[in-house]
CSV table of C-alpha atoms in Angstrom, one decimal:
chain,number,residue,atom,x,y,z
A,1,MET,CA,90.0,93.1,138.3
A,2,PHE,CA,89.5,95.7,135.7
A,3,ASN,CA,89.5,98.5,138.3
A,4,VAL,CA,93.0,97.2,139.5
A,5,PHE,CA,94.2,97.1,135.9
A,6,LYS,CA,92.9,100.7,135.2
A,7,GLY,CA,94.2,102.0,138.6
A,8,THR,CA,97.7,100.6,138.0
A,9,LEU,CA,97.7,101.9,134.5
A,10,LEU,CA,97.0,105.4,135.5
A,11,ALA,CA,99.3,105.3,138.4
A,12,LEU,CA,102.2,104.2,136.2
A,13,MET,CA,101.4,106.8,133.6
A,14,ARG,CA,102.0,109.5,136.2
A,15,GLU,CA,105.5,108.3,137.0
A,16,LYS,CA,107.9,110.5,135.2
A,17,ALA,CA,111.0,108.4,136.0
A,18,ILE,CA,109.5,105.5,134.4
A,19,PHE,CA,109.2,107.3,131.0
A,20,ILE,CA,112.6,108.8,131.3
A,21,TRP,CA,114.3,105.3,131.1
A,22,SER,CA,111.7,103.5,129.0
A,23,LEU,CA,110.8,106.2,126.5
A,24,ALA,CA,112.9,109.4,126.6
A,25,PHE,CA,116.3,107.5,126.9
A,26,PRO,CA,116.0,105.4,123.8
A,27,ILE,CA,114.7,108.4,121.8
A,28,ILE,CA,117.6,110.5,122.9
A,29,LEU,CA,120.2,107.8,122.3
A,30,SER,CA,118.7,107.0,118.8
A,31,THR,CA,119.0,110.7,117.9
A,32,MET,CA,122.6,110.6,118.8
A,33,PHE,CA,123.1,107.6,116.8
A,34,VAL,CA,121.8,109.3,113.7
A,35,PHE,CA,124.7,111.9,114.0
A,36,MET,CA,127.3,109.3,115.1
A,37,PHE,CA,126.7,106.7,112.3
A,38,SER,CA,125.6,109.0,109.6
A,39,ASN,CA,128.7,108.1,107.4
A,40,LEU,CA,129.1,104.6,108.7
A,41,ASP,CA,127.0,102.9,105.9
A,42,ALA,CA,128.4,105.2,103.3
A,43,SER,CA,132.0,104.4,104.3
A,44,GLY,CA,131.7,100.9,102.8
A,45,ALA,CA,130.1,102.0,99.5
A,46,PHE,CA,132.4,102.4,96.4
A,47,SER,CA,133.1,106.0,95.2
A,48,PRO,CA,134.9,106.9,91.9
A,49,ILE,CA,138.6,106.7,92.2
A,50,ARG,CA,140.3,110.0,91.8
A,51,ALA,CA,143.1,109.7,89.2
A,52,ALA,CA,145.0,112.0,86.9
A,53,VAL,CA,145.6,111.5,83.2
A,54,VAL,CA,148.5,113.0,81.3
A,55,ALA,CA,146.6,114.3,78.2
A,56,ASP,CA,149.7,115.1,76.0
A,57,ALA,CA,150.3,114.3,72.4
A,58,ARG,CA,151.1,110.5,73.2
A,59,TYR,CA,147.7,110.3,74.9
A,60,GLY,CA,146.1,111.8,71.8
A,61,ASN,CA,147.8,109.1,69.6
A,62,ALA,CA,146.2,106.3,71.7
A,63,PRO,CA,142.5,106.7,70.8
A,64,ALA,CA,141.5,103.4,72.2
A,65,PHE,CA,142.9,104.1,75.6
A,66,SER,CA,141.4,107.5,75.8
A,67,ALA,CA,138.0,106.1,74.8
A,68,MET,CA,138.3,103.6,77.6
A,69,ILE,CA,139.2,106.3,80.1
A,70,GLU,CA,136.2,108.4,79.0
A,71,ALA,CA,133.9,105.4,79.3
A,72,LEU,CA,135.2,104.6,82.8
A,73,SER,CA,134.7,108.1,83.9
A,74,GLU,CA,131.3,108.7,82.5
A,75,PRO,CA,128.9,109.9,85.3
A,76,GLY,CA,126.5,107.3,86.4
A,77,GLU,CA,126.1,104.3,88.6
A,78,SER,CA,128.9,102.4,86.8
A,79,GLN,CA,131.3,105.4,87.0
A,80,MET,CA,134.7,103.9,88.2
A,81,LEU,CA,137.1,106.9,87.7
A,82,ASP,CA,137.0,110.6,88.6
A,83,VAL,CA,139.7,111.8,86.2
A,84,THR,CA,141.7,115.1,86.4
A,85,TYR,CA,143.4,115.8,83.0
A,86,VAL,CA,146.9,117.4,83.2
A,87,ALA,CA,149.4,118.5,80.6
A,88,SER,CA,152.5,116.8,81.9
A,89,GLU,CA,153.7,114.0,84.2
A,90,GLU,CA,155.3,116.5,86.4
A,91,GLU,CA,151.9,118.1,87.0
A,92,ALA,CA,150.3,114.7,87.6
A,93,ALA,CA,153.1,113.7,90.0
A,94,ARG,CA,152.7,117.0,91.9
A,95,LEU,CA,149.0,116.4,92.3
A,96,MET,CA,149.6,112.9,93.7
A,97,ARG,CA,152.5,114.1,96.0
A,98,ASP,CA,150.3,117.0,97.4
A,99,THR,CA,147.8,114.5,98.5
A,100,ALA,CA,148.9,113.1,101.9
A,101,VAL,CA,148.6,109.4,102.7
A,102,GLY,CA,145.0,108.6,103.7
A,103,GLU,CA,143.4,111.7,102.2
A,104,SER,CA,142.1,109.7,99.2
A,105,SER,CA,140.4,107.1,101.4
A,106,TYR,CA,136.6,107.4,101.7
A,107,ASN,CA,135.5,110.6,103.4
A,108,GLY,CA,131.9,111.3,103.4
A,109,GLY,CA,131.3,109.0,100.4
A,110,ARG,CA,133.8,110.7,98.3
A,111,ASN,CA,137.5,110.4,97.6
A,112,ALA,CA,139.4,113.6,98.5
A,113,GLY,CA,142.8,113.2,96.7
A,114,VAL,CA,144.6,111.7,93.6
A,115,VAL,CA,145.6,108.0,94.1
A,116,GLY,CA,147.6,107.8,91.0
A,117,TYR,CA,148.0,108.8,87.4
A,118,PHE,CA,148.0,107.3,83.9
A,119,ALA,CA,150.6,108.2,81.2
A,120,VAL,CA,151.2,106.8,77.7
A,121,ASN,CA,154.8,106.2,76.4
A,122,ALA,CA,156.1,106.5,72.9
A,123,GLU,CA,154.9,103.1,71.9
A,124,GLY,CA,151.3,103.9,72.9
A,125,GLU,CA,151.4,101.7,76.0
A,126,PRO,CA,149.8,103.2,79.1
A,127,SER,CA,151.5,103.0,82.5
A,128,VAL,CA,150.1,103.7,85.9
A,129,HIS,CA,152.0,105.5,88.7
A,130,VAL,CA,150.8,105.3,92.3
A,131,ARG,CA,151.9,106.9,95.6
A,132,GLY,CA,153.9,104.8,98.0
A,133,GLY,CA,153.4,104.4,101.7
A,134,THR,CA,149.8,103.1,101.7
A,135,VAL,CA,148.6,100.6,104.3
A,136,PRO,CA,148.0,97.2,102.8
A,137,ASP,CA,144.4,96.9,103.8
A,138,SER,CA,143.5,100.5,103.2
A,139,ALA,CA,141.1,102.0,100.6
A,140,ASP,CA,144.1,103.7,99.1
A,141,ASN,CA,145.8,100.3,98.5
A,142,VAL,CA,142.6,98.8,96.9
A,143,ASN,CA,142.0,101.9,94.7
A,144,GLN,CA,145.6,101.6,93.4
A,145,SER,CA,145.1,98.0,92.6
A,146,ILE,CA,142.1,98.9,90.6
A,147,LEU,CA,144.1,101.5,88.6
A,148,LYS,CA,146.8,98.8,87.9
A,149,ALA,CA,144.1,96.3,86.8
A,150,ILE,CA,142.6,98.9,84.3
A,151,ALA,CA,146.1,99.4,82.7
A,152,ASP,CA,146.8,95.7,82.7
A,153,ASN,CA,143.5,94.8,81.0
A,154,TYR,CA,144.1,97.5,78.3
A,155,VAL,CA,147.6,96.2,77.6
A,156,ARG,CA,146.5,92.5,77.3
A,157,GLY,CA,143.6,93.5,75.0
A,158,ARG,CA,146.0,95.6,72.8
A,159,SER,CA,148.5,92.7,72.7
A,160,LEU,CA,145.9,90.2,71.7
A,161,VAL,CA,144.6,92.5,68.8
A,162,GLU,CA,148.2,93.0,67.6
A,163,ASP,CA,148.8,89.2,67.6
A,164,VAL,CA,145.6,88.5,65.6
A,165,ALA,CA,146.5,91.2,63.3
A,166,ARG,CA,149.8,89.5,62.4
A,167,GLU,CA,148.5,85.9,62.2
A,168,ASP,CA,144.9,86.4,60.7
A,169,PRO,CA,144.2,90.0,59.6
A,170,ALA,CA,140.9,88.9,58.1
A,171,ALA,CA,139.6,88.1,61.7
A,172,LEU,CA,139.5,91.8,62.5
A,173,ALA,CA,137.1,92.5,59.7
A,174,ASP,CA,134.4,90.8,61.8
A,175,PRO,CA,133.2,93.3,64.5
A,176,ALA,CA,131.4,90.4,66.4
A,177,ALA,CA,134.6,88.3,66.5
A,178,LEU,CA,136.7,91.2,67.6
A,179,ALA,CA,134.2,92.1,70.5
A,180,GLY,CA,134.2,88.4,71.5
A,181,MET,CA,138.0,88.4,71.8
A,182,LEU,CA,138.0,91.6,73.9
A,183,ASP,CA,135.0,90.6,76.0
A,184,THR,CA,136.0,89.8,79.7
A,185,ARG,CA,133.3,87.4,80.7
A,186,ASP,CA,132.1,87.7,84.2
A,187,LEU,CA,131.9,84.2,85.4
A,188,THR,CA,130.6,85.3,88.9
A,189,GLU,CA,126.9,85.4,89.6
A,190,LYS,CA,125.9,88.0,92.2
A,191,VAL,CA,123.6,86.4,94.7
A,192,ASP,CA,122.3,88.4,97.8
A,193,ALA,CA,123.0,86.2,100.9
A,194,THR,CA,120.6,88.4,102.9
A,195,ARG,CA,117.0,89.6,102.3
A,196,ASN,CA,118.2,93.2,102.7
A,197,PRO,CA,121.6,94.8,101.9
A,198,PRO,CA,123.7,94.7,105.2
A,199,LYS,CA,124.1,98.0,107.1
A,200,GLU,CA,126.5,98.2,109.9
A,201,SER,CA,124.7,100.9,111.7
A,202,VAL,CA,121.3,99.2,112.2
A,203,ARG,CA,123.0,96.6,114.6
A,204,TYR,CA,123.4,99.4,117.1
A,205,TYR,CA,119.7,100.2,116.8
A,206,PHE,CA,118.9,96.5,117.4
A,207,ALA,CA,121.1,96.6,120.5
A,208,LEU,CA,119.4,99.9,121.6
A,209,LEU,CA,115.9,98.3,121.3
A,210,GLY,CA,117.2,95.5,123.5
A,211,MET,CA,118.4,97.9,126.1
A,212,ALA,CA,115.2,99.9,125.9
A,213,ALA,CA,113.2,96.8,126.4
A,214,LEU,CA,115.0,95.8,129.5
A,215,PHE,CA,114.8,99.3,130.9
A,216,GLY,CA,111.1,98.7,130.7
A,217,GLY,CA,111.6,96.4,133.7
A,218,GLN,CA,111.5,99.6,135.8
A,219,ILE,CA,107.7,99.6,135.0
A,220,GLY,CA,107.2,96.1,136.4
A,221,MET,CA,109.5,96.5,139.3
A,222,THR,CA,107.7,99.9,140.4
A,223,ALA,CA,104.3,98.2,140.1
A,224,ILE,CA,105.2,95.1,142.1
A,225,CYS,CA,106.9,97.2,144.8
A,226,ARG,CA,103.6,99.1,145.1
A,227,ALA,CA,101.6,96.1,145.2
A,228,GLN,CA,103.5,94.7,148.3
A,229,PRO,CA,101.7,95.6,151.6
A,230,ASN,CA,104.9,96.3,153.5
A,231,LEU,CA,106.3,98.8,150.9
A,232,SER,CA,103.2,100.8,150.1
A,233,ALA,CA,99.9,102.0,151.4
A,234,LEU,CA,98.3,101.0,148.2
A,235,GLY,CA,99.6,97.5,148.6
A,236,ALA,CA,98.2,97.3,152.0
A,237,ARG,CA,94.8,98.4,150.9
A,238,ARG,CA,94.8,96.0,148.0
A,239,ALA,CA,95.8,93.1,150.5
A,240,VAL,CA,92.7,93.4,152.5
A,241,SER,CA,90.3,94.2,149.6
A,242,ALA,CA,87.9,91.6,148.3
A,243,THR,CA,90.0,90.9,145.1
A,244,SER,CA,92.3,87.8,145.4
A,245,ARG,CA,95.9,88.3,145.4
A,246,THR,CA,96.4,86.3,142.2
A,247,ARG,CA,93.9,88.4,140.3
A,248,THR,CA,95.4,91.5,141.6
A,249,LEU,CA,98.8,90.6,140.5
A,250,ALA,CA,97.6,89.4,137.0
A,251,ALA,CA,95.9,92.9,136.5
A,252,THR,CA,99.0,94.5,137.6
A,253,LEU,CA,101.2,92.6,135.3
A,254,CYS,CA,98.8,93.3,132.4
A,255,ALA,CA,99.1,97.0,133.1
A,256,CYS,CA,102.9,96.8,133.3
A,257,TRP,CA,103.1,95.0,130.0
A,258,THR,CA,100.7,97.6,128.3
A,259,VAL,CA,102.8,100.6,129.4
A,260,SER,CA,106.1,98.8,128.5
A,261,PHE,CA,104.9,97.9,125.0
A,262,ALA,CA,103.5,101.3,124.4
A,263,CYS,CA,106.8,102.8,125.2
A,264,LEU,CA,108.8,100.4,123.0
A,265,ALA,CA,106.3,100.9,120.1
A,266,ALA,CA,106.7,104.7,120.5
A,267,ALA,CA,110.6,104.3,120.6
A,268,TYR,CA,110.4,101.9,117.5
A,269,ALA,CA,108.2,104.5,115.5
A,270,TYR,CA,110.7,107.3,116.3
A,271,ILE,CA,113.7,105.1,115.1
A,272,ARG,CA,111.8,104.0,112.0
A,273,LEU,CA,110.2,107.3,111.0
A,274,VAL,CA,112.3,110.1,112.4
A,275,ALA,CA,115.7,108.4,112.4
A,276,GLY,CA,115.0,106.8,109.1
A,277,VAL,CA,116.2,103.3,110.0
A,278,ASP,CA,114.8,100.8,107.6
A,279,PHE,CA,113.8,97.4,109.2
A,280,GLY,CA,113.3,95.7,105.8
A,281,GLY,CA,109.7,96.4,105.4
A,282,ARG,CA,108.7,93.9,108.2
A,283,ASP,CA,107.1,96.3,110.6
A,284,ALA,CA,104.4,94.0,111.7
A,285,ALA,CA,107.0,91.3,112.6
A,286,CYS,CA,109.1,93.9,114.5
A,287,VAL,CA,106.0,94.9,116.5
A,288,GLY,CA,105.4,91.1,117.5
A,289,ALA,CA,109.0,91.1,118.5
A,290,LEU,CA,108.5,94.2,120.6
A,291,ALA,CA,105.4,92.6,122.4
A,292,ALA,CA,107.6,89.6,123.3
A,293,ALA,CA,110.3,91.9,124.5
A,294,ALA,CA,108.0,93.9,126.6
A,295,LEU,CA,106.6,90.7,128.2
A,296,LEU,CA,110.2,89.7,129.1
A,297,ALA,CA,110.8,93.2,130.5
A,298,THR,CA,107.7,92.9,132.7
A,299,ALA,CA,108.9,89.4,134.0
A,300,PHE,CA,112.4,91.0,134.7
A,301,GLY,CA,111.1,93.8,136.6
A,302,THR,CA,108.7,91.5,138.5
A,303,LEU,CA,111.5,89.4,139.6
A,304,VAL,CA,113.6,92.3,140.8
A,305,GLY,CA,110.7,94.0,142.4
A,306,SER,CA,109.7,90.8,144.3
A,307,LEU,CA,113.3,90.2,145.8
A,308,PRO,CA,112.7,90.2,149.7
A,309,LYS,CA,114.5,92.4,152.2
A,310,ILE,CA,115.8,94.9,149.7
A,311,THR,CA,114.6,98.4,149.4
A,312,SER,CA,113.2,100.0,146.3
A,313,GLY,CA,116.4,102.2,145.7
A,314,VAL,CA,118.7,99.1,145.8
A,315,LYS,CA,116.3,97.2,143.4
A,316,SER,CA,116.5,100.1,141.0
A,317,GLY,CA,120.2,100.3,141.1
A,318,LEU,CA,120.4,96.5,140.7
A,319,LEU,CA,118.0,96.5,137.7
A,320,THR,CA,120.0,99.4,136.0
A,321,GLY,CA,123.4,97.6,136.5
A,322,ILE,CA,122.0,94.4,135.0
A,323,VAL,CA,120.6,96.2,132.0
A,324,CYS,CA,123.9,98.1,131.4
A,325,ILE,CA,126.0,94.9,131.6
A,326,ALA,CA,123.6,92.9,129.2
A,327,SER,CA,123.8,95.9,126.8
A,328,LEU,CA,127.6,95.8,126.9
A,329,PHE,CA,127.6,92.2,125.5
A,330,ALA,CA,125.0,93.1,123.0
A,331,GLY,CA,127.4,95.6,121.4
A,332,LEU,CA,125.6,98.9,122.2
A,333,TYR,CA,128.5,101.0,123.3
A,334,GLY,CA,130.2,101.4,120.0
A,335,GLU,CA,132.5,99.4,117.7
A,336,PRO,CA,134.9,97.9,120.3
A,337,THR,CA,131.9,96.6,122.2
A,338,MET,CA,130.2,95.2,119.1
A,339,LYS,CA,133.5,93.4,118.3
A,340,LEU,CA,133.6,92.1,121.8
A,341,ALA,CA,130.0,90.8,121.5
A,342,ASP,CA,130.8,89.1,118.2
A,343,ALA,CA,133.9,87.5,119.7
A,344,VAL,CA,132.0,86.3,122.8
A,345,ASN,CA,129.1,85.0,120.6
A,346,ALA,CA,131.7,83.2,118.3
A,347,THR,CA,133.7,81.7,121.2
A,348,VAL,CA,130.9,80.8,123.5
A,349,PRO,CA,127.7,80.7,121.5
A,350,ALA,CA,125.7,79.4,124.5
A,351,LEU,CA,126.3,82.6,126.5
A,352,GLN,CA,123.9,84.5,124.1
A,353,TYR,CA,121.0,82.4,125.4
A,354,ALA,CA,121.5,83.9,128.9
A,355,ASN,CA,121.6,87.5,127.7
A,356,PRO,CA,118.1,88.9,126.9
A,357,ALA,CA,119.5,92.0,125.2
A,358,THR,CA,121.4,89.9,122.8
A,359,GLN,CA,118.3,87.7,122.1
A,360,ILE,CA,116.2,90.8,121.4
A,361,ALA,CA,118.8,92.3,119.1
A,362,GLN,CA,119.2,88.9,117.3
A,363,THR,CA,115.4,88.8,116.9
A,364,PHE,CA,115.3,92.1,115.0
A,365,TYR,CA,118.4,91.0,113.0
A,366,SER,CA,116.7,87.8,111.9
A,367,ILE,CA,113.7,89.6,110.9
A,368,MET,CA,115.5,92.0,108.7
A,369,TYR,CA,118.1,89.7,107.1
A,370,TYR,CA,116.6,86.3,106.9
A,371,ASP,CA,114.3,85.2,104.1
A,372,THR,CA,112.0,83.3,106.5
A,373,TYR,CA,110.8,83.9,110.0
A,374,GLN,CA,112.3,80.6,111.4
A,375,ARG,CA,115.3,82.2,113.0
A,376,ALA,CA,113.2,85.1,114.5
A,377,ILE,CA,110.6,82.6,115.8
A,378,GLU,CA,113.5,80.7,117.5
A,379,HIS,CA,114.7,83.9,119.1
A,380,VAL,CA,111.2,84.9,120.3
A,381,GLY,CA,110.8,81.3,121.7
A,382,VAL,CA,114.0,81.9,123.8
A,383,LEU,CA,112.5,85.2,125.0
A,384,LEU,CA,109.3,83.5,126.0
A,385,ALA,CA,111.2,80.8,127.8
A,386,MET,CA,113.2,83.4,129.7
A,387,THR,CA,109.9,85.1,130.6
A,388,ALA,CA,108.4,81.8,131.9
A,389,VAL,CA,111.5,81.3,134.0
A,390,LEU,CA,111.5,84.8,135.4
A,391,PHE,CA,107.8,84.7,136.3
A,392,ALA,CA,108.1,81.3,137.9
A,393,VAL,CA,111.0,82.5,140.1
A,394,SER,CA,109.0,85.7,141.0
A,395,SER,CA,106.0,83.7,141.9
A,396,LEU,CA,108.1,81.9,144.5
A,397,PHE,CA,109.3,85.1,146.1
A,398,VAL,CA,105.8,86.6,146.2
A,399,ARG,CA,104.1,83.5,147.6
A,400,ARG,CA,106.6,83.1,150.4
A,401,GLN,CA,106.2,86.6,151.7
A,402,ARG,CA,103.9,86.8,154.6
A,403,TYR,CA,102.9,89.9,156.6
A,404,ALA,CA,102.0,89.8,160.4
A,405,SER,CA,100.3,93.1,160.1
A,406,VAL,CA,99.2,95.4,157.3
């Protein structure tokens, strides 16, 4: 039995076509993902808002407002504004007009144009002027709302201090009381809903691993075709050997799983170390998920390879077609297919249990984002159940095959 395992392993390692689909393809595709999704995660991050400030004599007579602007534009993690100081409102309006609509939206993690400008009137009250024509749900519109909120908060605080000065001037002598009046309490507690910060790009790598695992079915299909006496001379020799057919198939499947798992592990290492995709520091759990995915791929390839009265070329095309369709509903082919996959899962949740690519992707998703392994274990259980069904159906096809002459 060990000789069969060793012989099958060596024979599979000499098959270049197997490694093209099971190893080279996911590595090449993940490299493309690095360039395609390099700005995807950064696009949702906040960048300082580009704004102009009219630094004229009126602005100089409003020290509280100028101090607030300087604090909000101070470089650091809490920087909210990226301020450009100008001498007049005409110059500020020109800067804002020269920025086309959409140029100030997120571009490479930084705003490219001026969203609006601040100006102080004769009474010392600030006003904000923004460009019209922005789309309601765009980043420009959000940034303009933030500028308006900054001006409104200052005006409310200034009005409060003036009212207190008129009614109880002594209250302003206590710095702590004054700070308490102007303090805007944050009643919202920030709680992370997931174990790791969500990243949009990693979902595509999860779907890629699902596709790579299913393409590992080529390994099982090739080995099973070679083990059949009517399809290969090697299968004919093994059929008349002293080793039983059950032990021969068991050794063959073990060799297929070994090669498939090795290819998946190599692809995962490339994605993790070279592509720089962080799986939340749970590499051991991810390797366990890869082992289950490789076992499913072996069962899948065994089923396709054991189909009777079909040539090897047709079997290969059938396997490739099934993998591509399954990957489509796992969301691999870009944002439209990812939205399609989410819509299908939300509308008909039961369908995801029939798609192994989705289950593999969801396994890695659960490992990365859930605090416990409960959801990941559930998905692995589904994968193992699929594996058992595929092996059971494959055994029916293999056992019913009889050969009049070998």
